[in-house]
Amino acid sequence: ALLLWRAYDCSVNGVSDAVYHTKGSGKQIQALGKREKIEWLWRHGHLPLPRHQAYGTVLVRVKRSVEGYNPKKHCTEKTLRGLIEQVDGPVLELVRTDLL
C-alpha cells in the first residue's frame, strides 16, 4: 500500500517539483492546480517530465551470479552477490499488470 501511495504521490508532486525548479515559474504559477501546472509546463516546452519525476522509481535488492577471483584458492569462481537494480516502467502500471 505504501508503494502505491508513493507512486501516486510522484504523479502529483512530480508536476509541482518540475514547476518549482523551472526558472520563471514564480509563486503565481506554483500556486496553481495540477492541471494548470501541466498546461504551463507544456506551453513552456517542459513536457514530457523525466520518468523518475512522472512515475517514480522502484529499486529492488536481488541476488546475481558473478564471477570473481578467490585469493584463498588462487582461482576464478562464481558466487552470488547482492545487488540493487532499478525496475523500469511506471510503478502504478507495473503493479496493475502484476509485473512488480
PDB file of C-alpha atoms in Angstrom:
ATOM      1  CA  ALA A   1       0.000   0.000   0.000  1.00  0.00           C
ATOM      2  CA  LEU A   2       2.844   2.380   0.812  1.00  0.00           C
ATOM      3  CA  LEU A   3       4.455   1.735  -2.574  1.00  0.00           C
ATOM      4  CA  LEU A   4       1.188   2.500  -4.377  1.00  0.00           C
ATOM      5  CA  TRP A   5       0.690   5.697  -2.395  1.00  0.00           C
ATOM      6  CA  ARG A   6       4.252   6.864  -3.155  1.00  0.00           C
ATOM      7  CA  ALA A   7       3.793   6.096  -6.865  1.00  0.00           C
ATOM      8  CA  TYR A   8       0.601   8.157  -6.960  1.00  0.00           C
ATOM      9  CA  ASP A   9       2.322  10.860  -4.924  1.00  0.00           C
ATOM     10  CA  CYS A  10       5.043  11.091  -7.591  1.00  0.00           C
ATOM     11  CA  SER A  11       2.418  11.758 -10.248  1.00  0.00           C
ATOM     12  CA  VAL A  12       1.151  14.708  -8.202  1.00  0.00           C
ATOM     13  CA  ASN A  13       4.361  16.031  -6.663  1.00  0.00           C
ATOM     14  CA  GLY A  14       6.435  15.461  -9.788  1.00  0.00           C
ATOM     15  CA  VAL A  15       4.436  18.147 -11.586  1.00  0.00           C
ATOM     16  CA  SER A  16       4.807  20.608  -8.707  1.00  0.00           C
ATOM     17  CA  ASP A  17       8.517  19.811  -8.445  1.00  0.00           C
ATOM     18  CA  ALA A  18       9.038  20.413 -12.163  1.00  0.00           C
ATOM     19  CA  VAL A  19       7.268  23.779 -11.960  1.00  0.00           C
ATOM     20  CA  TYR A  20       9.182  24.779  -8.835  1.00  0.00           C
ATOM     21  CA  HIS A  21      12.560  24.036 -10.440  1.00  0.00           C
ATOM     22  CA  THR A  22      11.744  25.795 -13.722  1.00  0.00           C
ATOM     23  CA  LYS A  23      13.164  29.300 -13.988  1.00  0.00           C
ATOM     24  CA  GLY A  24      10.472  31.910 -14.427  1.00  0.00           C
ATOM     25  CA  SER A  25       7.661  29.916 -12.840  1.00  0.00           C
ATOM     26  CA  GLY A  26       7.181  32.242  -9.861  1.00  0.00           C
ATOM     27  CA  LYS A  27       4.805  31.902  -6.941  1.00  0.00           C
ATOM     28  CA  GLN A  28       1.717  32.624  -9.054  1.00  0.00           C
ATOM     29  CA  ILE A  29       2.312  29.571 -11.266  1.00  0.00           C
ATOM     30  CA  GLN A  30       3.396  27.438  -8.295  1.00  0.00           C
ATOM     31  CA  ALA A  31       0.061  28.156  -6.574  1.00  0.00           C
ATOM     32  CA  LEU A  32      -1.975  26.727  -9.474  1.00  0.00           C
ATOM     33  CA  GLY A  33      -3.582  23.268  -9.503  1.00  0.00           C
ATOM     34  CA  LYS A  34      -2.100  20.182 -11.144  1.00  0.00           C
ATOM     35  CA  ARG A  35      -3.900  20.600 -14.488  1.00  0.00           C
ATOM     36  CA  GLU A  36      -2.898  24.233 -14.829  1.00  0.00           C
ATOM     37  CA  LYS A  37       0.710  23.411 -13.945  1.00  0.00           C
ATOM     38  CA  ILE A  38       0.785  20.661 -16.578  1.00  0.00           C
ATOM     39  CA  GLU A  39      -0.591  23.112 -19.150  1.00  0.00           C
ATOM     40  CA  TRP A  40       2.038  25.691 -18.138  1.00  0.00           C
ATOM     41  CA  LEU A  41       4.816  23.106 -18.442  1.00  0.00           C
ATOM     42  CA  TRP A  42       3.520  22.076 -21.865  1.00  0.00           C
ATOM     43  CA  ARG A  43       3.333  25.690 -23.109  1.00  0.00           C
ATOM     44  CA  HIS A  44       6.915  26.246 -21.983  1.00  0.00           C
ATOM     45  CA  GLY A  45       8.273  23.049 -23.597  1.00  0.00           C
ATOM     46  CA  HIS A  46       8.979  21.116 -20.382  1.00  0.00           C
ATOM     47  CA  LEU A  47       6.918  18.015 -21.153  1.00  0.00           C
ATOM     48  CA  PRO A  48       7.228  15.112 -21.009  1.00  0.00           C
ATOM     49  CA  LEU A  49       8.640  15.028 -17.491  1.00  0.00           C
ATOM     50  CA  PRO A  50      11.653  12.806 -16.788  1.00  0.00           C
ATOM     51  CA  ARG A  51      10.462   9.251 -16.000  1.00  0.00           C
ATOM     52  CA  HIS A  52      11.530   9.365 -12.353  1.00  0.00           C
ATOM     53  CA  GLN A  53       9.595  12.593 -11.843  1.00  0.00           C
ATOM     54  CA  ALA A  54       6.457  11.429 -13.630  1.00  0.00           C
ATOM     55  CA  TYR A  55       6.207   7.840 -12.413  1.00  0.00           C
ATOM     56  CA  GLY A  56       8.609   7.282  -9.531  1.00  0.00           C
ATOM     57  CA  THR A  57      11.430   4.761  -9.342  1.00  0.00           C
ATOM     58  CA  VAL A  58      11.493   1.257  -7.869  1.00  0.00           C
ATOM     59  CA  LEU A  59      14.780  -0.189  -6.641  1.00  0.00           C
ATOM     60  CA  VAL A  60      14.906  -3.870  -5.690  1.00  0.00           C
ATOM     61  CA  ARG A  61      17.536  -5.969  -3.953  1.00  0.00           C
ATOM     62  CA  VAL A  62      18.404  -9.084  -5.972  1.00  0.00           C
ATOM     63  CA  LYS A  63      20.981 -11.881  -5.914  1.00  0.00           C
ATOM     64  CA  ARG A  64      23.044 -12.324  -9.078  1.00  0.00           C
ATOM     65  CA  SER A  65      25.712 -14.820 -10.019  1.00  0.00           C
ATOM     66  CA  VAL A  66      29.041 -13.080 -10.589  1.00  0.00           C
ATOM     67  CA  GLU A  67      32.477 -14.352 -11.484  1.00  0.00           C
ATOM     68  CA  GLY A  68      35.360 -13.193  -9.340  1.00  0.00           C
ATOM     69  CA  TYR A  69      38.840 -14.072  -8.186  1.00  0.00           C
ATOM     70  CA  ASN A  70      39.175 -16.073  -4.950  1.00  0.00           C
ATOM     71  CA  PRO A  71      42.559 -15.139  -3.435  1.00  0.00           C
ATOM     72  CA  LYS A  72      42.473 -18.059  -0.963  1.00  0.00           C
ATOM     73  CA  LYS A  73      42.098 -20.653  -3.743  1.00  0.00           C
ATOM     74  CA  HIS A  74      44.031 -18.634  -6.354  1.00  0.00           C
ATOM     75  CA  CYS A  75      41.324 -19.164  -8.952  1.00  0.00           C
ATOM     76  CA  THR A  76      38.279 -17.603 -10.561  1.00  0.00           C
ATOM     77  CA  GLU A  77      34.885 -18.869  -9.379  1.00  0.00           C
ATOM     78  CA  LYS A  78      31.210 -17.987  -9.477  1.00  0.00           C
ATOM     79  CA  THR A  79      29.369 -16.755  -6.404  1.00  0.00           C
ATOM     80  CA  LEU A  80      26.113 -14.993  -5.511  1.00  0.00           C
ATOM     81  CA  ARG A  81      26.267 -11.296  -4.721  1.00  0.00           C
ATOM     82  CA  GLY A  82      23.563  -8.921  -3.602  1.00  0.00           C
ATOM     83  CA  LEU A  83      22.856  -6.040  -5.976  1.00  0.00           C
ATOM     84  CA  ILE A  84      20.329  -3.225  -6.122  1.00  0.00           C
ATOM     85  CA  GLU A  85      18.649  -2.853  -9.511  1.00  0.00           C
ATOM     86  CA  GLN A  86      16.155  -0.404 -10.926  1.00  0.00           C
ATOM     87  CA  VAL A  87      12.850  -1.775 -12.236  1.00  0.00           C
ATOM     88  CA  ASP A  88      11.926   0.090 -15.427  1.00  0.00           C
ATOM     89  CA  GLY A  89       8.428   1.324 -16.104  1.00  0.00           C
ATOM     90  CA  PRO A  90       5.672   3.369 -14.485  1.00  0.00           C
ATOM     91  CA  VAL A  91       5.218   1.990 -10.956  1.00  0.00           C
ATOM     92  CA  LEU A  92       1.412   2.009 -10.974  1.00  0.00           C
ATOM     93  CA  GLU A  93       1.329   0.228 -14.350  1.00  0.00           C
ATOM     94  CA  LEU A  94       3.819  -2.394 -13.126  1.00  0.00           C
ATOM     95  CA  VAL A  95       1.540  -3.121 -10.165  1.00  0.00           C
ATOM     96  CA  ARG A  96      -1.605  -3.148 -12.309  1.00  0.00           C
ATOM     97  CA  THR A  97      -0.101  -5.678 -14.727  1.00  0.00           C
ATOM     98  CA  ASP A  98       1.372  -7.845 -11.934  1.00  0.00           C
ATOM     99  CA  LEU A  99       4.969  -7.209 -13.011  1.00  0.00           C
ATOM    100  CA  LEU A 100       6.034  -5.889  -9.641  1.00  0.00           C
TER     101      LEU A 100
END
